Short mmCIF file of C-alpha atoms and ligand atoms in Angstrom, two decimals:
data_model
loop_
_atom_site.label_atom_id
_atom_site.label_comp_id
_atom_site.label_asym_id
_atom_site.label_seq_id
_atom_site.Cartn_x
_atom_site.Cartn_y
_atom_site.Cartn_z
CA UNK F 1 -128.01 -43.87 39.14
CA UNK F 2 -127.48 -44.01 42.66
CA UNK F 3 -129.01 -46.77 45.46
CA UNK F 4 -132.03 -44.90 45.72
CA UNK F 5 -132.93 -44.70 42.05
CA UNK F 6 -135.05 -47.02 40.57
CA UNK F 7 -136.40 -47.15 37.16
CA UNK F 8 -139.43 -45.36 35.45
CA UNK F 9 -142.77 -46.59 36.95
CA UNK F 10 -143.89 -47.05 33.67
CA UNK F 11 -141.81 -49.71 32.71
CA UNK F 12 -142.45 -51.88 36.18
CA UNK F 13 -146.44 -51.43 34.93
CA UNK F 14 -145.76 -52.72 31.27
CA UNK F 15 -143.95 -55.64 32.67
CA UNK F 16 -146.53 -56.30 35.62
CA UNK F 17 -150.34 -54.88 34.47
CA UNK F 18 -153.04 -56.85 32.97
CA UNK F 19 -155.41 -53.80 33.09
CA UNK F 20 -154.13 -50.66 32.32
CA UNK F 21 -157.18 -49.08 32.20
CA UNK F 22 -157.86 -48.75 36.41
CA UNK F 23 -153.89 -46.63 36.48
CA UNK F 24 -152.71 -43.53 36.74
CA UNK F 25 -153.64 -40.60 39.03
CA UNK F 26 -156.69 -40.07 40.72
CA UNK F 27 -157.87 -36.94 41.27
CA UNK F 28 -160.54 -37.22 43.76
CA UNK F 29 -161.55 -36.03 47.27
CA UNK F 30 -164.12 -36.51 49.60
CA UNK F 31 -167.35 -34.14 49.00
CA UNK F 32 -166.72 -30.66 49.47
CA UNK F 33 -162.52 -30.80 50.04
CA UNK F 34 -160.47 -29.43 47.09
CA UNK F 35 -157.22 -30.70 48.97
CA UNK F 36 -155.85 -33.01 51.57
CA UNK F 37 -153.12 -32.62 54.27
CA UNK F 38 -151.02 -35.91 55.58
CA UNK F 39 -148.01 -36.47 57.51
CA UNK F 40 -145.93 -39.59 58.32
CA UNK F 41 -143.36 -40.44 60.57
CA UNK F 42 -140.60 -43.02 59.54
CA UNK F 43 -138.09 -44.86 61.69
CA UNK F 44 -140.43 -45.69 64.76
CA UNK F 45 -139.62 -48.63 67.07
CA UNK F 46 -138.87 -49.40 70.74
CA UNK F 47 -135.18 -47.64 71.31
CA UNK F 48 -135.22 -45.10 74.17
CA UNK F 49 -132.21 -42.93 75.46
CA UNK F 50 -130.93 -45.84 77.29
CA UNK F 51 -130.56 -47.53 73.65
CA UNK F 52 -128.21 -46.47 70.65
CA UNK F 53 -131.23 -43.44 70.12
CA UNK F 54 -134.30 -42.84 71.07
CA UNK F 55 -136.77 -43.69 67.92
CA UNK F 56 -140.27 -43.38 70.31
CA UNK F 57 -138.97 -45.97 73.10
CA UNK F 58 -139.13 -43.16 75.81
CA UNK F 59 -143.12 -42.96 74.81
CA UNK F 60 -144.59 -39.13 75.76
CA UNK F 61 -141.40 -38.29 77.53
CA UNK F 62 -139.32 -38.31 73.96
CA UNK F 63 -140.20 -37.71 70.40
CA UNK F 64 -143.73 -38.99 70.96
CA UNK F 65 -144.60 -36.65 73.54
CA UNK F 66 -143.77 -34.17 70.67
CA UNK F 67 -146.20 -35.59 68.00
CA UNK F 68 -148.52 -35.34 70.58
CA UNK F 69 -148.26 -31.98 71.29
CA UNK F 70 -148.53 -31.43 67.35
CA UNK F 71 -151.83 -33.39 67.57
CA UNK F 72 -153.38 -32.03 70.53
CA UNK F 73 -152.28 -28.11 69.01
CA UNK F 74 -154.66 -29.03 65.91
CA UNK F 75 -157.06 -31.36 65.97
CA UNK F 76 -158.10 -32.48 62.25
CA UNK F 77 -154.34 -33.08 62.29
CA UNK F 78 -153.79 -36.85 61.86
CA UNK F 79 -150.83 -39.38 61.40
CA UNK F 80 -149.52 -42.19 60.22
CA UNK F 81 -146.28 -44.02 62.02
CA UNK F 82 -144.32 -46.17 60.32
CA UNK F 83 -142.96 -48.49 62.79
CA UNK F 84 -140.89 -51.64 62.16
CA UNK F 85 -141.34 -54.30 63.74
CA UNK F 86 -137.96 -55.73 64.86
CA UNK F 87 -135.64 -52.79 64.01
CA UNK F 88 -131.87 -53.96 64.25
CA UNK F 89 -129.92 -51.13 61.95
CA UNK F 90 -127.84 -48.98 64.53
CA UNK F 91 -126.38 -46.60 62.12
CA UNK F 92 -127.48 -45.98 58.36
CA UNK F 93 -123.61 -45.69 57.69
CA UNK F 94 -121.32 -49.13 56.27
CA UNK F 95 -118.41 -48.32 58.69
CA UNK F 96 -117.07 -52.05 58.41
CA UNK F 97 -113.70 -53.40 57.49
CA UNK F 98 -115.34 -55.53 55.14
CA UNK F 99 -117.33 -52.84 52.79
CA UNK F 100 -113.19 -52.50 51.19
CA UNK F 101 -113.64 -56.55 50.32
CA UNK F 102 -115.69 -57.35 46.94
CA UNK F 103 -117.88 -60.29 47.01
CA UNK F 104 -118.13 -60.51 51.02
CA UNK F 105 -119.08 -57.53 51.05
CA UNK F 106 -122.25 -57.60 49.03
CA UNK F 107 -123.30 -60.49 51.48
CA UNK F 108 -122.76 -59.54 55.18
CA UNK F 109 -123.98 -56.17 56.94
CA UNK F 110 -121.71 -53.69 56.59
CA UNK F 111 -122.43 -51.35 59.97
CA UNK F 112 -123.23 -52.63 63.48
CA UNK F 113 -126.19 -54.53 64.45
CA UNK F 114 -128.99 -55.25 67.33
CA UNK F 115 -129.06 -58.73 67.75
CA UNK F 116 -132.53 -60.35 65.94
CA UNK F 117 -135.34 -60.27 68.45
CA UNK F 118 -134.12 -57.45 70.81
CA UNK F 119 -136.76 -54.78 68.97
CA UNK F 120 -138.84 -57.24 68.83
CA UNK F 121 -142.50 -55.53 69.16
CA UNK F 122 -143.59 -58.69 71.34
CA UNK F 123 -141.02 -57.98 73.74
CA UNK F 124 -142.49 -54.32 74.26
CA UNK F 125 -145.54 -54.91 75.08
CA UNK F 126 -146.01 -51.28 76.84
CA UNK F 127 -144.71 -49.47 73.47
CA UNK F 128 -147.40 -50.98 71.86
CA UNK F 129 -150.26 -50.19 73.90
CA UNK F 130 -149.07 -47.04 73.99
CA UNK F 131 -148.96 -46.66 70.37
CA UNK F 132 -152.41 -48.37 69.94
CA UNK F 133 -153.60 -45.49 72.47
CA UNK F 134 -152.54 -42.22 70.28
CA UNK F 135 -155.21 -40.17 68.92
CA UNK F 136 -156.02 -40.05 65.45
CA UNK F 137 -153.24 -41.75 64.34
CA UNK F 138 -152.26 -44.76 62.01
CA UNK F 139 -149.58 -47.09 62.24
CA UNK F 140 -148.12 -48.87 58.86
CA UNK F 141 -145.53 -51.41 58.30
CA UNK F 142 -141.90 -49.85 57.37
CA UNK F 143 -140.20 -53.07 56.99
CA UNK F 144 -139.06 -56.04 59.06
CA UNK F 145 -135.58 -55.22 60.50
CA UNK F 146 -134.86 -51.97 58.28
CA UNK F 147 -131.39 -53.52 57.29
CA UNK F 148 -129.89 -54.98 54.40
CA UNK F 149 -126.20 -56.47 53.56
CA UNK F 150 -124.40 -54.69 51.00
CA UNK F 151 -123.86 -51.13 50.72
CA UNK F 152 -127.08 -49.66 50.93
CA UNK F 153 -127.53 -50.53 54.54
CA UNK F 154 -131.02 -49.37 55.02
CA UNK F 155 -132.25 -50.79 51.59
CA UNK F 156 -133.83 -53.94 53.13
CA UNK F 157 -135.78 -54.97 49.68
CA UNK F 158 -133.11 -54.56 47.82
CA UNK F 159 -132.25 -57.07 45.03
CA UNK F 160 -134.89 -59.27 46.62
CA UNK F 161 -137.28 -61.69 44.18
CA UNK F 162 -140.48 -61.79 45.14
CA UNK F 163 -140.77 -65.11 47.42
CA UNK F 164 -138.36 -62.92 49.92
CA UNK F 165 -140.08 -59.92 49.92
CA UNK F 166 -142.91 -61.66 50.19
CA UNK F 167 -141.59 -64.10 53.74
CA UNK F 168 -140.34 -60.64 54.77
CA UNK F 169 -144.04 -59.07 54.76
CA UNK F 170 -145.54 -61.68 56.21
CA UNK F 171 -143.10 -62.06 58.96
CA UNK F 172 -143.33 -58.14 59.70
CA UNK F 173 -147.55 -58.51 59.75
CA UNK F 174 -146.72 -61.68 62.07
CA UNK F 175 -144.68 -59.81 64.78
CA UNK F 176 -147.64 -56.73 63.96
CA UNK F 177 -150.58 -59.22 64.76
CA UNK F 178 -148.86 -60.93 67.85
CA UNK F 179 -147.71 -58.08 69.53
CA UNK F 180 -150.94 -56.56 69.73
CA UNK F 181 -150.01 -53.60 67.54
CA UNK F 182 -153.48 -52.41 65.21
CA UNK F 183 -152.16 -51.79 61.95
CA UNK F 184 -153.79 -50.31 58.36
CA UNK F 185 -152.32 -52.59 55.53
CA UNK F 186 -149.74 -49.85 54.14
CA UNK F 187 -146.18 -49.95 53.37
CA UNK F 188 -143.47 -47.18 53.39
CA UNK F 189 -140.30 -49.71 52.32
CA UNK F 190 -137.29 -48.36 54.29
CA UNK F 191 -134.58 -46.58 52.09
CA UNK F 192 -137.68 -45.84 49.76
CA UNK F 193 -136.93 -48.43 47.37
CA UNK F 194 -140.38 -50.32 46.02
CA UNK F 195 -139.52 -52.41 42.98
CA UNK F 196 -141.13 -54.69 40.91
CA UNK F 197 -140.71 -57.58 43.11
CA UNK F 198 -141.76 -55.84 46.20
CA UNK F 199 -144.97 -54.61 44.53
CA UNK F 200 -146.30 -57.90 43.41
CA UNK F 201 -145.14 -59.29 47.50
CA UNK F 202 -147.38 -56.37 48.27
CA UNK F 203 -150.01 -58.38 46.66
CA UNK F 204 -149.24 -61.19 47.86
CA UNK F 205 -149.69 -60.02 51.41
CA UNK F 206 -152.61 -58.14 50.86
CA UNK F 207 -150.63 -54.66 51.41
CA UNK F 208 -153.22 -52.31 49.28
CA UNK F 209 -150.66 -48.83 49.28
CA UNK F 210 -147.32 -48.15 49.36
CA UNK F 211 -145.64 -44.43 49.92
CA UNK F 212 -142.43 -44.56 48.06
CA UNK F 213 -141.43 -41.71 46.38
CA UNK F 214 -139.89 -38.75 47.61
CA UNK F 215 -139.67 -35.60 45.57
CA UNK F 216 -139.40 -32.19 47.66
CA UNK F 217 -137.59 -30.65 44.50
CA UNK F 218 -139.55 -31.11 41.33
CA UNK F 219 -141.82 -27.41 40.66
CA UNK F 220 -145.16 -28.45 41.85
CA UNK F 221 -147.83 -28.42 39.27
CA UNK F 222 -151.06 -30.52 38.85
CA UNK F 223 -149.06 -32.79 36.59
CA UNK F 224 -145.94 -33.21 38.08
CA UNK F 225 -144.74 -36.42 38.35
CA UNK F 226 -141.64 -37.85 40.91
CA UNK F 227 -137.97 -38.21 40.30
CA UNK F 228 -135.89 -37.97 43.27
CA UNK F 229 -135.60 -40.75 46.03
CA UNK F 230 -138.03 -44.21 45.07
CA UNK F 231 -140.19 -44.66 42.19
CA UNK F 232 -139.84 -41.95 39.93
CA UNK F 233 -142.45 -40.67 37.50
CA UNK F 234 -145.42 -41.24 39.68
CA UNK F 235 -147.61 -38.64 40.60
CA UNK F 236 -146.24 -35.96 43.06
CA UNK F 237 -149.28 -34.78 44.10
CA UNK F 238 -152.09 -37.49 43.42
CA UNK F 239 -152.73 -40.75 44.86
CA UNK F 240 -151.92 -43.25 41.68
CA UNK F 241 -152.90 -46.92 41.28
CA UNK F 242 -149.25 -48.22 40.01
CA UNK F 243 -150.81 -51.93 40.18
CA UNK F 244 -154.62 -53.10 40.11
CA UNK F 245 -154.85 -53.57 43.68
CA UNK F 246 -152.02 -51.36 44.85
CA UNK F 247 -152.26 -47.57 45.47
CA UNK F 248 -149.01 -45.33 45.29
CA UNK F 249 -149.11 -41.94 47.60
CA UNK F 250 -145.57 -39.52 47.22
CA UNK F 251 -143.85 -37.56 49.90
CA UNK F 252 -143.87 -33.91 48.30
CA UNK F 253 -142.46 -31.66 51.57
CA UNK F 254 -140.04 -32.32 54.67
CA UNK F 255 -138.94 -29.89 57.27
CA UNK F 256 -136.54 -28.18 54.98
CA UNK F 257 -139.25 -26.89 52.74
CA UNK F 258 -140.62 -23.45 52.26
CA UNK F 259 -144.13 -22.82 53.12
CA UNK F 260 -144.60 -21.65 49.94
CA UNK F 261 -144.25 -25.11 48.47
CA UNK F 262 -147.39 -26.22 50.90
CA UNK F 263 -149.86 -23.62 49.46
CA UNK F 264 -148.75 -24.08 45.93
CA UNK F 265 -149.24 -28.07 46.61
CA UNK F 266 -152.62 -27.24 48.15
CA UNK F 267 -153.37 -24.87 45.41
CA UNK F 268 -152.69 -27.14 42.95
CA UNK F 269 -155.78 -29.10 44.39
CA UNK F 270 -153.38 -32.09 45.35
CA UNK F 271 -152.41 -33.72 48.48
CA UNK F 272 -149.98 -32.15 50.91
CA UNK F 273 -148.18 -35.41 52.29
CA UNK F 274 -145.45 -34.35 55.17
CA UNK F 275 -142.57 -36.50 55.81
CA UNK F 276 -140.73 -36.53 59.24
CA UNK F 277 -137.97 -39.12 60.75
CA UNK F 278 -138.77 -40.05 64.86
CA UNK F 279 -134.75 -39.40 65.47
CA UNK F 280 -133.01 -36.36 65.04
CA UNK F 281 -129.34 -37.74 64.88
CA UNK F 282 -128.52 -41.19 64.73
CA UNK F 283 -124.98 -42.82 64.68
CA UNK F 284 -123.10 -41.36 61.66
CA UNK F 285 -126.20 -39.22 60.29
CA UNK F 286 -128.41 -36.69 61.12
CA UNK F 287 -132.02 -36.41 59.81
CA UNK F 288 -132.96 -33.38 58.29
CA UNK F 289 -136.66 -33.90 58.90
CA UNK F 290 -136.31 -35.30 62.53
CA UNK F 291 -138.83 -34.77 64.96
CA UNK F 292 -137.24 -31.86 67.22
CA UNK F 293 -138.79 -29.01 68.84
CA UNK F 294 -137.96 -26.33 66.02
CA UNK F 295 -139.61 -29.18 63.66
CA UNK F 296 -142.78 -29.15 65.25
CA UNK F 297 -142.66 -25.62 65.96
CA UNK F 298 -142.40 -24.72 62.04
CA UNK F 299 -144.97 -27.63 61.63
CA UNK F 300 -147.22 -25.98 63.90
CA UNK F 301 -147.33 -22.05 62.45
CA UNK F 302 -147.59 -24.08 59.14
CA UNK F 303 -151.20 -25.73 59.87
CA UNK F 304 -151.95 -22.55 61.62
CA UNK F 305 -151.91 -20.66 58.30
CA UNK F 306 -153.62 -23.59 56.28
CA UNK F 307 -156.13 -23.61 58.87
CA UNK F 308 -156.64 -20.08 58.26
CA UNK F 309 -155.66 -19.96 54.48
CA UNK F 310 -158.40 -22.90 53.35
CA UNK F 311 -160.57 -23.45 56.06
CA UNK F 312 -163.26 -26.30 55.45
CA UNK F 313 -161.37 -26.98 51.80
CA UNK F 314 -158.88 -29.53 53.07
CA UNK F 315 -159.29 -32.76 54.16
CA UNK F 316 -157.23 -33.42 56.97
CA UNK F 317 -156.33 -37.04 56.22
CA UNK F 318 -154.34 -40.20 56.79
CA UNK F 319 -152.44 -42.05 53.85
CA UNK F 320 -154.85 -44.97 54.48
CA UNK F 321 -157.85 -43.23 54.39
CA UNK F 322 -157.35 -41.42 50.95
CA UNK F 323 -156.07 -45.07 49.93
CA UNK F 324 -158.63 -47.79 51.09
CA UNK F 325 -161.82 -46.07 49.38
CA UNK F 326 -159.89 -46.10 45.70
CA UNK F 327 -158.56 -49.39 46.09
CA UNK F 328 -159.74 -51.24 43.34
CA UNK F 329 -160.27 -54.15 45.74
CA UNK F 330 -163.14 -51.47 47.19
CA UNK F 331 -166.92 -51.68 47.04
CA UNK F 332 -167.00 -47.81 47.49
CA UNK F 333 -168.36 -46.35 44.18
CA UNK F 334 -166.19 -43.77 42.33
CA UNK F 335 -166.15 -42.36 38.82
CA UNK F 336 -165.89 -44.88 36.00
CA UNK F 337 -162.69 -43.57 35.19
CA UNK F 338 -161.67 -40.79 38.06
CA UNK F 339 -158.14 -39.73 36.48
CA UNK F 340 -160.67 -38.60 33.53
CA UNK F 341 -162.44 -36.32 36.65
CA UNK F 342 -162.00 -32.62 36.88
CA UNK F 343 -161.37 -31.35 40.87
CA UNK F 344 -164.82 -30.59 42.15
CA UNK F 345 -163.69 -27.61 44.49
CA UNK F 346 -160.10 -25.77 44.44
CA UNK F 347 -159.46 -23.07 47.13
CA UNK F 348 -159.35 -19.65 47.21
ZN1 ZN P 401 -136.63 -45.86 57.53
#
């Protein structure tokens, strides 16, 4: 099992749920929409080209200024950033001396480091209005510092009982509230990883959804459930309540998938949800899904032919929208028991 492999939801919920009867999938969509399109973007904090990489620093003039034109080329589009809050990983690779040493090196970080406070959101005041300015578009919390010591460098939960996931929230929705930034009460945990500590810190912290599964492999059917990066057996396509106050929605297609995959997704009368990284190469690693021009350009003839394939059909969406209404924390009325529902529309 590598880093990024965590055990079968099921057995986090037998340890963790007192009512089983609010979980599982939820097929539902707002009146008249058989399907739902959403796209994140991991990774985003203040580094410009002067820095190690630009991850949105250099505002409209970088890899903003390309989500932008994405957004302005179709407008139901919408998006959700995930931007941490005082980001100090330079590269996702242990390239220390002491990753050969056992003991240490479980406890120190194993690549190089920004020193604490220098991505601190506070001290970027202009990032932040800039971000609180985009159109249609949500930011969520990926983290604190997106680093961890040990191995798994980005894996910043990892190993983690729930008191310190739990300071490490609240000190991310801190920095969040100070700076300025508005913020929908979602988590994408960096390196993907969403235990059962981290869940119950969710909780804690009033997070209400987390997106941690990643599965651009498994065949896509209605009842398809996750096993690649994150929690696996979740639903790939639905939104699922893993917890009674905490809603799980998948990644299901990056920038390396065929369109095919989209339509058969959409189709399948479940939620298209997009996954993109703000930087293209970083120190030691290059993102498949980063935001570069052919990116957005395959992005773009994609919606086109959604646009023209389903029409009115899909609900163009963020993560937190589809979430907040079947949070069971939620006065909006739903089905007694909406996994029991059929799909009111599918598309042509
Ligand atoms: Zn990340």
């Amino acid at each position: 099992m590598d880093d990024w492999q965590f055990g079968p939801a099921q057995e986090l919920r037998r340890a963790f749920i007192l009512d089983d009867t609010k979980l599982g999938p939820i097929h539902w969509f707002r009146p008249g929409k058989s399907a739902a399109v959403v796209m994140s973007v991991d990774d985003i904090f203040p580094g410009t080209s002067r820095s190690a990489y630009e991850s949105g620093g250099d505002l409209e003039r970088g890899a903003i200024g390309r989500l932008l034109w994405l957004l302005e080329r179709h407008k139901q589009l919408q998006l959700t950033l995930f931007v941490t809050p005082d980001w100090r990983r330079i590269s996702p690779v242990a390239n220390r001396l002491w990753r050969h040493v056992p003991w240490i090196r479980d406890r120190v970080y194993l690549t190089s480091v920004l020193p604490k406070g220098t991505m601190d959101l506070r001290k970027h005041p202009e990032f932040v209005a800039f971000l609180n300015a985009m159109p249609r578009t949500d930011i969520a919390i990926h983290g604190l510092h997106h680093i961890n010591q040990g191995h798994s460098v980005s894996v910043e939960f990892q190993n983690q009982d729930r008191a310190s996931c739990t300071r490490v929230l609240a000190e991310a929705i801190r920095i969040f509230e100070e700076s300025g930034l508005r913020y929908v009460r979602g988590l994408q945990p960096p390196g993907w990883d969403c235990d059962l500590a981290l869940q119950q810190a969710c909780r804690d912290v009033g997070i209400e959804w987390v997106a941690s599964a990643r599965d651009i492999q498994t065949p896509v059917s209605k009842d398809a459930r996750t096993a690649m990066s994150g929690l696996s057996g979740v639903s790939m396509l639905f939104p699922e309540r893993i917890a009674p106050n905490l809603l799980h929605i998948g990644t299901n297609f990056q920038a390396t998938s065929a369109p095919e995959r989209a339509f058969d997704i959409l189709d399948a009368g479940g939620i298209l949800s997009i996954k993109a990284h703000i930087t293209k190469n970083v120190p030691g690693h290059m993102h498949l899904d980063g935001v570069d021009e052919l990116h957005m350009n395959y992005l773009d003839r994609l919606f086109d032919d959604i646009e023209q394939r389903y029409g009115d059909m899909i609900d163009w969406t963020t993560l937190n929208q589809l979430a907040t209404p079947l949070s069971a924390s939620s006065s909006t009325s739903l089905p007694e028991n909406p996994a029991a529902q059929p799909i009111a529309h599918r598309a042509a």
